[in-house]
């Protein structure tokens, strides 16, 4: 009987040992299976990513896009800019410049020239000119507080000024709105061009507007982004076609849309303050010494 009990105990111990070893092997096999599945998944993801990268690198633009999207869009933007210039020129009313505004502009120009060339006149002459411009009683640059003009009130008092401002804004807003609607309807979603140099990811939102593919390289430009690039980047071409002074600058017009005109009183006050703090240092007494130093540097 004791031998039988001992035999049963040994069998139970061996069975437990075999079960524990089987469990460990099962765990190891499960881990190995999970690792294998993970490797397969990562290989699939890597292959798909590599395929996308090669797709982005090997993206070839059709010549029909160049002929029917890129070139027509560029030509239409140039023609619309030239047409806008002539339409705004026809809508522009001929105004006689105000003599007071012209006089104040000439006074500011003279004060600015005095500050620039202050060191080439004697101290007595500079002080006399500064008093002439900055005197608190009758100086040319002094503007009393009650006489300061309000540009907004001046605009509403002069209907021609408000009408001219409205014409300028309409000549910019209406063509841009119609052109953007035309581009968005007919050319939305096209990859129109490629920039011949690499760019960072920060340019993606600017160059690929209307394309929701993160796998496309940043150097590719969408048709909508090409419209905005032409809208703000054709000033050099317009200066060649229409002249430097007649170039259509949309950025400058957009900045001037919220303005109410020029306030001459602020310009006069600012020029008066600048002239008051100007330090005079007459250059004539030390002119020979400075010329000698310059000549020595040139000779050596």
Coordinates of C-alpha atoms in Angstrom, one line a residue, residues 80-300:
X80 CA -8.1 89.6 -66.6
X81 CA -5.3 91.7 -65.0
X82 CA -4.9 93.8 -68.1
X83 CA -8.7 94.1 -68.6
X84 CA -9.0 95.2 -64.9
X85 CA -6.4 97.9 -65.4
X86 CA -8.2 99.4 -68.4
X87 CA -11.7 99.1 -66.7
X88 CA -10.4 100.8 -63.6
X89 CA -8.8 103.5 -65.7
X90 CA -12.1 104.2 -67.4
X91 CA -13.9 104.3 -64.1
X92 CA -11.4 106.6 -62.5
X93 CA -12.7 110.2 -62.2
X94 CA -10.4 113.1 -62.8
X95 CA -10.0 115.0 -59.6
X96 CA -8.3 118.4 -59.1
X97 CA -5.8 118.0 -56.3
X98 CA -6.5 120.1 -53.2
X99 CA -4.0 122.9 -52.9
X100 CA -3.8 122.6 -49.1
X101 CA -2.9 118.9 -49.3
X102 CA -0.3 119.5 -51.9
X103 CA 1.2 122.3 -49.8
X104 CA 1.4 120.1 -46.7
X105 CA 3.1 117.3 -48.7
X106 CA 5.7 119.8 -50.0
X107 CA 6.3 121.0 -46.4
X108 CA 6.9 117.5 -45.2
X109 CA 9.3 116.8 -48.1
X110 CA 11.3 120.0 -47.3
X111 CA 11.4 119.0 -43.6
X112 CA 12.6 115.5 -44.5
X113 CA 15.3 117.0 -46.8
X114 CA 16.4 119.3 -43.9
X115 CA 16.9 116.3 -41.6
X116 CA 18.8 114.4 -44.2
X117 CA 21.2 117.3 -45.0
X118 CA 21.3 118.9 -41.6
X119 CA 25.1 118.3 -41.0
X120 CA 26.0 120.2 -44.2
X121 CA 24.7 123.6 -43.1
X122 CA 26.0 125.8 -40.1
X123 CA 24.4 125.3 -36.7
X124 CA 22.9 128.8 -36.8
X125 CA 21.2 128.1 -40.1
X126 CA 19.9 124.8 -38.9
X127 CA 18.4 126.3 -35.8
X128 CA 16.7 129.0 -37.8
X129 CA 15.2 126.5 -40.2
X130 CA 14.1 124.3 -37.3
X131 CA 12.3 127.2 -35.6
X132 CA 10.7 128.1 -39.0
X133 CA 9.3 124.6 -39.2
X134 CA 8.6 123.7 -35.6
X135 CA 7.6 126.9 -34.0
X136 CA 4.6 126.4 -31.6
X137 CA 2.9 129.6 -32.8
X138 CA 3.2 129.7 -36.6
X139 CA 5.5 126.8 -37.6
X140 CA 4.8 125.1 -40.8
X141 CA 4.7 121.7 -39.2
X142 CA 2.7 122.7 -36.2
X143 CA -1.0 121.6 -36.3
X144 CA -3.3 122.8 -33.5
X145 CA -5.4 120.3 -31.8
X146 CA -8.7 121.7 -33.0
X147 CA -7.7 121.8 -36.7
X148 CA -6.7 118.1 -37.0
X149 CA -8.7 116.6 -39.8
X150 CA -10.6 113.3 -39.5
X151 CA -10.0 111.2 -42.7
X152 CA -13.3 109.3 -42.2
X153 CA -15.3 112.5 -41.8
X154 CA -13.5 114.0 -44.8
X155 CA -14.4 110.9 -46.9
X156 CA -18.1 111.1 -46.0
X157 CA -18.1 114.9 -46.6
X158 CA -16.6 114.3 -50.1
X159 CA -18.9 111.9 -52.1
X160 CA -16.4 111.7 -55.0
X161 CA -13.7 110.2 -52.6
X162 CA -16.2 107.5 -51.4
X163 CA -17.3 106.7 -54.9
X164 CA -13.7 106.3 -56.1
X165 CA -12.9 104.0 -53.3
X166 CA -15.9 101.9 -54.0
X167 CA -15.0 101.7 -57.7
X168 CA -11.5 100.5 -56.8
X169 CA -12.8 97.9 -54.5
X170 CA -15.4 96.7 -56.9
X171 CA -12.8 96.5 -59.7
X172 CA -10.8 94.2 -57.5
X173 CA -13.5 92.1 -55.8
X174 CA -15.8 91.2 -58.7
X175 CA -13.2 89.9 -61.1
X176 CA -11.5 87.9 -58.3
X177 CA -14.8 86.3 -57.2
X178 CA -15.8 85.3 -60.7
X179 CA -12.3 84.0 -61.6
X180 CA -12.1 81.9 -58.4
X181 CA -15.6 80.5 -59.0
X182 CA -14.6 79.6 -62.6
X183 CA -11.3 77.9 -61.4
X184 CA -13.0 76.1 -58.6
X185 CA -15.8 74.7 -60.9
X186 CA -13.7 73.7 -64.0
X187 CA -10.2 73.0 -62.6
X188 CA -10.7 71.8 -59.1
X189 CA -8.6 68.7 -58.1
X190 CA -6.0 68.9 -60.9
X191 CA -2.2 68.6 -60.2
X192 CA -1.2 71.4 -62.6
X193 CA 2.6 71.8 -62.2
X194 CA 5.7 70.8 -60.4
X195 CA 8.3 73.0 -58.8
X196 CA 11.8 72.0 -59.8
X197 CA 13.3 72.2 -56.3
X198 CA 12.3 70.4 -53.1
X199 CA 10.2 72.0 -50.4
X200 CA 9.3 71.3 -46.8
X201 CA 5.9 70.1 -45.5
X202 CA 5.0 73.7 -44.4
X203 CA 4.3 74.6 -48.1
X204 CA 1.8 71.8 -48.6
X205 CA -1.2 73.8 -47.5
X206 CA -0.1 76.7 -49.8
X207 CA 0.8 74.7 -52.9
X208 CA -1.7 71.8 -52.7
X209 CA -5.0 73.6 -51.9
X210 CA -7.9 71.3 -53.0
X211 CA -5.9 68.1 -53.0
X212 CA -6.4 65.9 -49.9
X213 CA -3.5 63.4 -50.6
X214 CA -0.7 63.4 -48.1
X215 CA 1.3 61.0 -50.3
X216 CA 1.8 63.5 -53.1
X217 CA 5.2 65.3 -52.9
X218 CA 5.1 68.9 -51.8
X219 CA 6.7 70.2 -55.0
X220 CA 3.5 69.4 -57.0
X221 CA 1.1 72.4 -57.3
X222 CA -2.6 72.1 -57.6
X223 CA -4.7 74.2 -60.0
X224 CA -6.3 76.2 -57.2
X225 CA -2.9 77.0 -55.7
X226 CA -1.7 78.0 -59.2
X227 CA -4.5 80.5 -59.4
X228 CA -3.4 82.1 -56.1
X229 CA 0.2 82.1 -57.2
X230 CA -0.8 83.9 -60.4
X231 CA -3.0 86.3 -58.5
X232 CA -0.3 87.6 -56.2
X233 CA 2.8 87.0 -58.3
X234 CA 2.1 88.6 -61.7
X235 CA 3.1 92.1 -60.8
X236 CA 6.4 91.8 -62.5
X237 CA 4.8 90.8 -65.7
X238 CA 2.2 93.5 -65.5
X239 CA 5.0 96.1 -65.0
X240 CA 6.6 94.9 -68.2
X241 CA 3.2 95.0 -70.1
X242 CA 1.6 98.2 -68.6
X243 CA 4.6 100.0 -67.2
X244 CA 6.1 100.2 -63.7
X245 CA 3.6 102.8 -62.4
X246 CA 0.6 101.1 -63.9
X247 CA 1.3 97.6 -62.6
X248 CA -1.7 95.9 -60.9
X249 CA -0.8 95.0 -57.4
X250 CA -3.5 93.0 -55.7
X251 CA -1.7 92.8 -52.3
X252 CA -1.5 96.6 -52.1
X253 CA -5.1 97.0 -53.0
X254 CA -6.2 94.5 -50.4
X255 CA -4.2 96.4 -47.8
X256 CA -5.9 99.7 -48.8
X257 CA -9.4 98.3 -48.8
X258 CA -10.0 99.2 -45.1
X259 CA -8.3 102.6 -45.3
X260 CA -10.1 105.9 -45.2
X261 CA -7.5 108.1 -46.9
X262 CA -4.4 110.0 -45.8
X263 CA -4.3 112.0 -42.6
X264 CA -1.9 115.0 -43.2
X265 CA -2.1 116.2 -39.6
X266 CA -0.5 113.0 -38.4
X267 CA 2.3 113.2 -41.0
X268 CA 3.0 116.8 -40.0
X269 CA 3.1 116.0 -36.3
X270 CA 5.4 113.0 -36.9
X271 CA 7.8 115.1 -39.0
X272 CA 7.8 117.8 -36.4
X273 CA 8.8 115.4 -33.7
X274 CA 11.5 113.9 -35.9
X275 CA 12.9 117.3 -36.6
X276 CA 12.8 118.3 -32.9
X277 CA 15.0 115.4 -31.9
X278 CA 17.5 115.7 -34.7
X279 CA 21.0 116.2 -33.4
X280 CA 23.1 118.7 -35.5
X281 CA 26.8 118.0 -36.1
X282 CA 28.4 120.3 -38.6
X283 CA 30.5 118.3 -41.0
X284 CA 32.5 121.1 -42.6
X285 CA 35.2 121.7 -39.8
X286 CA 36.2 118.0 -39.9
X287 CA 35.7 117.5 -43.6
X288 CA 39.5 117.6 -44.4
X289 CA 40.4 115.1 -41.7
X290 CA 37.7 112.7 -42.9
X291 CA 38.7 113.1 -46.5
X292 CA 42.3 112.4 -45.5
X293 CA 41.3 109.2 -43.7
X294 CA 39.3 108.0 -46.7
X295 CA 42.1 108.7 -49.1
X296 CA 44.6 106.9 -47.0
X297 CA 42.3 103.8 -46.9
X298 CA 42.0 104.0 -50.7
X299 CA 45.8 104.3 -51.2
X300 CA 46.7 101.6 -48.8

